[in-house]
mmCIF file of C-alpha atoms in Angstrom:
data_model
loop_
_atom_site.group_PDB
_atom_site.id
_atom_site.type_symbol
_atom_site.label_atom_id
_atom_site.label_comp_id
_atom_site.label_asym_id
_atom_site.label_seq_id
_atom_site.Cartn_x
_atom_site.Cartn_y
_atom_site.Cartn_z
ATOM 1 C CA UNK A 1 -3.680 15.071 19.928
ATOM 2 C CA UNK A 2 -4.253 16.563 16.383
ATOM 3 C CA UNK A 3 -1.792 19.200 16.783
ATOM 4 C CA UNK A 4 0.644 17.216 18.213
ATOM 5 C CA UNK A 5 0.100 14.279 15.429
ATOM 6 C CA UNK A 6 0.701 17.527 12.764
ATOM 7 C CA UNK A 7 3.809 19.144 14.460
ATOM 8 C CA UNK A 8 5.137 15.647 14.358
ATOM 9 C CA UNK A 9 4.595 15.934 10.749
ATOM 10 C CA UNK A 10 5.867 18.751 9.978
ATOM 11 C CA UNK A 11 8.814 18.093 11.831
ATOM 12 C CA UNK A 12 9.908 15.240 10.213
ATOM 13 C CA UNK A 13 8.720 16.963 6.793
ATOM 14 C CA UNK A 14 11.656 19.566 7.091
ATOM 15 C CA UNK A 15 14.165 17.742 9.445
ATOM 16 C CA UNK A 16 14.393 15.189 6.502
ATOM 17 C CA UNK A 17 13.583 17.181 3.410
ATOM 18 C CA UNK A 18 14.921 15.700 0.246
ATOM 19 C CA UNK A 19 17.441 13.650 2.107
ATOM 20 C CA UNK A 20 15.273 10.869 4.187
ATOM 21 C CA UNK A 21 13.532 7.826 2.000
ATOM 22 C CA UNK A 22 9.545 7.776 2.935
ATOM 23 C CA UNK A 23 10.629 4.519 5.080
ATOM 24 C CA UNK A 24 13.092 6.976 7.345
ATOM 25 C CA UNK A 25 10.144 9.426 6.877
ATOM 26 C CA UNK A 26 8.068 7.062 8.657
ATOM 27 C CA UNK A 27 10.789 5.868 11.505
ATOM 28 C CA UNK A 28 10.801 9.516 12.443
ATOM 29 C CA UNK A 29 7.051 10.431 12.016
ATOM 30 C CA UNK A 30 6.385 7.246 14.495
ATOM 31 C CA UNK A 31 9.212 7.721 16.969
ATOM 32 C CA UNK A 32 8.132 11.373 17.412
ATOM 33 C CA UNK A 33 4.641 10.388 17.870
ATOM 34 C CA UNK A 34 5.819 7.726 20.751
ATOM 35 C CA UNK A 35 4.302 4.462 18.892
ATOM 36 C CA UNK A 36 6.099 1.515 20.146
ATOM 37 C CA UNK A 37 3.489 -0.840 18.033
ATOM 38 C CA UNK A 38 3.673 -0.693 13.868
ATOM 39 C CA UNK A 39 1.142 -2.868 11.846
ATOM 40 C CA UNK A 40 2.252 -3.485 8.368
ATOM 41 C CA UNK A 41 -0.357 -4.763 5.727
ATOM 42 C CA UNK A 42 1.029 -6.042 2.942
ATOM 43 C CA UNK A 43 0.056 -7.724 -0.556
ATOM 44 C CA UNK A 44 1.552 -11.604 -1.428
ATOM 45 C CA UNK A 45 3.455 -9.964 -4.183
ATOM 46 C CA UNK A 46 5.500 -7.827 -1.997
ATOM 47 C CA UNK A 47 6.195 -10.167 0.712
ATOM 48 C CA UNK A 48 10.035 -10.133 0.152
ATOM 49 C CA UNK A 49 9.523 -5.951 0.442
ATOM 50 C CA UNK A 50 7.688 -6.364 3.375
ATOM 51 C CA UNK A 51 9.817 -8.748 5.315
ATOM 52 C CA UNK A 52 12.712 -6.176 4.959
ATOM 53 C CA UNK A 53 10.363 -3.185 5.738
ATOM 54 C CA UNK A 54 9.446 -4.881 9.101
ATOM 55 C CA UNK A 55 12.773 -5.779 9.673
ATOM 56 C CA UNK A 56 13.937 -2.387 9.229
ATOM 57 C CA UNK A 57 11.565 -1.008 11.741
ATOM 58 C CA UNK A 58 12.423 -3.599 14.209
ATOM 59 C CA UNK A 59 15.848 -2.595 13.726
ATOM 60 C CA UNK A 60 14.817 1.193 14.894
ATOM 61 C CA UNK A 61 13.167 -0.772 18.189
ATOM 62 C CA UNK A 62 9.598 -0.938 17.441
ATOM 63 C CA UNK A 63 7.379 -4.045 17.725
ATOM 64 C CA UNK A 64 5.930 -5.410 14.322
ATOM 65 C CA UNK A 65 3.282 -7.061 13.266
ATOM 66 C CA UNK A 66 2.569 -7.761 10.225
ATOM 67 C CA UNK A 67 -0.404 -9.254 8.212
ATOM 68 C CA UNK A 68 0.034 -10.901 4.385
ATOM 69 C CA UNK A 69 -3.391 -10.017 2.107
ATOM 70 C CA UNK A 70 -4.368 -13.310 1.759
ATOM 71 C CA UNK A 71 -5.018 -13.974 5.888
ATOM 72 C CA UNK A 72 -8.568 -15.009 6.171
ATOM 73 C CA UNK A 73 -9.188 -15.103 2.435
ATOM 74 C CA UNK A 74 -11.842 -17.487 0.166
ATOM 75 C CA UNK A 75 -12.135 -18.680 -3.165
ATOM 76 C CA UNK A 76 -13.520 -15.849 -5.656
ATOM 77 C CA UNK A 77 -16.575 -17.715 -6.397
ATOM 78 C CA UNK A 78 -17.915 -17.273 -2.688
ATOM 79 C CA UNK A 79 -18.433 -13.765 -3.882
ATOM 80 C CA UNK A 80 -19.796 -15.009 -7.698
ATOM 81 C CA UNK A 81 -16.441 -14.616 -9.402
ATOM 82 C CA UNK A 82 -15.703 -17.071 -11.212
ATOM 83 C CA UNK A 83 -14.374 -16.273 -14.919
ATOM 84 C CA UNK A 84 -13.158 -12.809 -14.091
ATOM 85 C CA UNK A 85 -9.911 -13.781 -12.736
ATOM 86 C CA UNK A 86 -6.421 -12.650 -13.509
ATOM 87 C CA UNK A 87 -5.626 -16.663 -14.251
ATOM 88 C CA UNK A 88 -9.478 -18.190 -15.575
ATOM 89 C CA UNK A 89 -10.236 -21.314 -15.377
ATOM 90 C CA UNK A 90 -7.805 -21.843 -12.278
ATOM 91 C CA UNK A 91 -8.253 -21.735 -8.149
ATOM 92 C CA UNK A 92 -7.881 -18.173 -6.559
ATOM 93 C CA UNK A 93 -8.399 -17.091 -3.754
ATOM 94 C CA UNK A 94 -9.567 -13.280 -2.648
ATOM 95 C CA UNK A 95 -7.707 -10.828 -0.664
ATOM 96 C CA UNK A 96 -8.638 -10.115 2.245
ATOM 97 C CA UNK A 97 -8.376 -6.360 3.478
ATOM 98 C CA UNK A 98 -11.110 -6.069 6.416
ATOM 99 C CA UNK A 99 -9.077 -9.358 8.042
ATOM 100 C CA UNK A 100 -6.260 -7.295 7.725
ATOM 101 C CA UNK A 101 -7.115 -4.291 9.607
ATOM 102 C CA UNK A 102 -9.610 -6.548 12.449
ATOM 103 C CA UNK A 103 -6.513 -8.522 12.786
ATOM 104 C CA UNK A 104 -3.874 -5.406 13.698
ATOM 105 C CA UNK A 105 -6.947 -4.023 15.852
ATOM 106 C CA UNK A 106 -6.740 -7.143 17.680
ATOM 107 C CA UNK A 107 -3.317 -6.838 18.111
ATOM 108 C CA UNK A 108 -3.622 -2.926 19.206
ATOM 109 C CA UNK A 109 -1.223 -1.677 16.923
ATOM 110 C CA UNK A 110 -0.482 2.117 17.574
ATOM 111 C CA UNK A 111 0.160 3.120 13.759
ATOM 112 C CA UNK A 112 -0.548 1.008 10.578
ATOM 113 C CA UNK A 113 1.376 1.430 7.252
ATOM 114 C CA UNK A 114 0.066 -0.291 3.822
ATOM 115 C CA UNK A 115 2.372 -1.895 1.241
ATOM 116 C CA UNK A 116 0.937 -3.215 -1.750
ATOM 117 C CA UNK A 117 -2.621 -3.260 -1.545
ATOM 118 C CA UNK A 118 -5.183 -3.282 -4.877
ATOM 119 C CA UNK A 119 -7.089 -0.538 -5.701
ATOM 120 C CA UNK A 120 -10.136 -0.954 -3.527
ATOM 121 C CA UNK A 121 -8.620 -3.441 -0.775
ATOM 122 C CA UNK A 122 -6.837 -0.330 0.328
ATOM 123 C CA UNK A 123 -9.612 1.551 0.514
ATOM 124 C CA UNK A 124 -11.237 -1.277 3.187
ATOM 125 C CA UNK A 125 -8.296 -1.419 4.993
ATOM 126 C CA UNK A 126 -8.188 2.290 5.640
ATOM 127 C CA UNK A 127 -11.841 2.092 6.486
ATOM 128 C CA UNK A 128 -11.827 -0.579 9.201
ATOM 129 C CA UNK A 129 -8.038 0.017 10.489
ATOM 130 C CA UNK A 130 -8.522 1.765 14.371
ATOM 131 C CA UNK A 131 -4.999 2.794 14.628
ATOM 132 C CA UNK A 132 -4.038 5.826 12.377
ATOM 133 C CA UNK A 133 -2.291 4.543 9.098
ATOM 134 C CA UNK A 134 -0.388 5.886 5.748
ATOM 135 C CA UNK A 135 0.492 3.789 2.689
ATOM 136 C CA UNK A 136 4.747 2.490 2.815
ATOM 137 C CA UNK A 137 4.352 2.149 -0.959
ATOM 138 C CA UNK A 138 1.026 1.411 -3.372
ATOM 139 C CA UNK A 139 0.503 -1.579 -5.632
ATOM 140 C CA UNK A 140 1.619 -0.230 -9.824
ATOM 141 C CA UNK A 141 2.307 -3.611 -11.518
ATOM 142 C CA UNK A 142 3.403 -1.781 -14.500
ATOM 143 C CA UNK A 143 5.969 1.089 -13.243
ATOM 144 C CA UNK A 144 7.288 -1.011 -10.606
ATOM 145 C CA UNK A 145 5.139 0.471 -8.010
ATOM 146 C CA UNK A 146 5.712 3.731 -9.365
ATOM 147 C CA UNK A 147 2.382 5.356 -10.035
ATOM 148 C CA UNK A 148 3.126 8.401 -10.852
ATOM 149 C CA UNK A 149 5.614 7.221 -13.905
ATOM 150 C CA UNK A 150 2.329 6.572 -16.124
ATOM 151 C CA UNK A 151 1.640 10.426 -14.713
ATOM 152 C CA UNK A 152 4.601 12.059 -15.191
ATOM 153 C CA UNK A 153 4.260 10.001 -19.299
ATOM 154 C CA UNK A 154 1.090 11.279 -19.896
ATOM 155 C CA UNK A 155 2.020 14.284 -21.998
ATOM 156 C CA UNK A 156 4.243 11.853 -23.838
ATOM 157 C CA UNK A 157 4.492 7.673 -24.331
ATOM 158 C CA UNK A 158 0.992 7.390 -22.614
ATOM 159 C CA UNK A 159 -0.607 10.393 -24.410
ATOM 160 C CA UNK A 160 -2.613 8.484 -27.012
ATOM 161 C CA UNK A 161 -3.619 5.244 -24.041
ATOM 162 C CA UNK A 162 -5.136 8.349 -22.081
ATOM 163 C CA UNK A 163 -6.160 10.779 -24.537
ATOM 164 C CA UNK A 164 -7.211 9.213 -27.735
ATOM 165 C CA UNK A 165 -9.027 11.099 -30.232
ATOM 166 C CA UNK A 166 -11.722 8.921 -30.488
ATOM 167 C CA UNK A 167 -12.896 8.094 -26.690
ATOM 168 C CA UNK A 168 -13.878 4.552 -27.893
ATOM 169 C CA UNK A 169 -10.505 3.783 -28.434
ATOM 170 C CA UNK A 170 -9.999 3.418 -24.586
ATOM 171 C CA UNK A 171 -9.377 -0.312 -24.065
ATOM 172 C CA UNK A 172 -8.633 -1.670 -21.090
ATOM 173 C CA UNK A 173 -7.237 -4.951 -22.045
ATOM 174 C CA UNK A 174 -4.455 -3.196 -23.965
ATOM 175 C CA UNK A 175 -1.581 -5.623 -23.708
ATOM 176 C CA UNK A 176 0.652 -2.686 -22.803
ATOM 177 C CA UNK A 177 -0.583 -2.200 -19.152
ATOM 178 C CA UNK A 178 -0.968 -5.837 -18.480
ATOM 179 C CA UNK A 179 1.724 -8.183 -16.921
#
């Protein structure tokens, strides 16, 4: 099943090589690998993403089902947060990534994809999703969910933010990365 899962792969990797989006990628990689049954997790803030992302795949036959972060979720100060919130002083509620991944297991999805999940709830997700999985697109507030922007700056506008001269000059409430 491994070999066949990595064929698959690299099938799709050069059938589609610098001319299929990650999305086709992922048509492809799944039709190849005969899942009839995606799972899509994705974050609040990308619902309007993921709506068209399931829709997409639905369109190239498969069954969806998909699962919003906040399914099964409490307030923060179950777990003791309480001023450490990106709004203080107001009512928020935690993500949820383990509810996530038990609720595609449930639902015996064949092949899970992330989309928007936090640092961290990804990690859980992965860890408790059954069906094999790969991330759609991660979570980067800043670069429009474009990670590797701040990576491909780093030897230029973000030098000094990740290389100061003076380690102590690392802050990580600089306005500049927050929303």
């Amino acid at each position: 099943a491994n070999k066949d899962f990595y064929v698959n792969s690299c099938l799709v990797e050069s059938e589609g090589y610098c001319q299929w989006p990650r999305v086709r990628e992922i048509v492809e990689f799944a039709k190849k690998n005969g899942y009839h049954k995606l799972g899509v997790a994705f974050c609040t803030g990308l619902r309007n993403e993921g709506r068209i992302a399931c829709d997409i795949f639905r369109r190239h036959g498969f069954e969806v089902v998909s699962v919003i972060c906040k399914a099964g979720s409490m307030p923060k100060e179950t777990v003791g947060i309480t001023e450490e919130k990106v709004r203080p002083g107001t009512y928020e509620v935690m993500c949820n990534p383990v509810a996530q991944a038990m609720l595609l297991n449930e639902q015996k999805t064949e092949f899970n994809l992330m989309l928007g999940l936090c640092v961290g709830h990804d990690t859980l997700f992965i860890k408790y999703s059954q069906a094999p999985m790969t991330a759609l697109a991660v979570k980067d507030r800043v670069t429009g969910h474009n990670p590797l922007a701040a990576i491909y700056l780093a030897q230029g506008y973000y030098n000094k933010k990740f290389y100061p001269a003076d380690p102590a000059e690392l802050n990580p409430h600089d306005t500049e990365y927050n929303c």
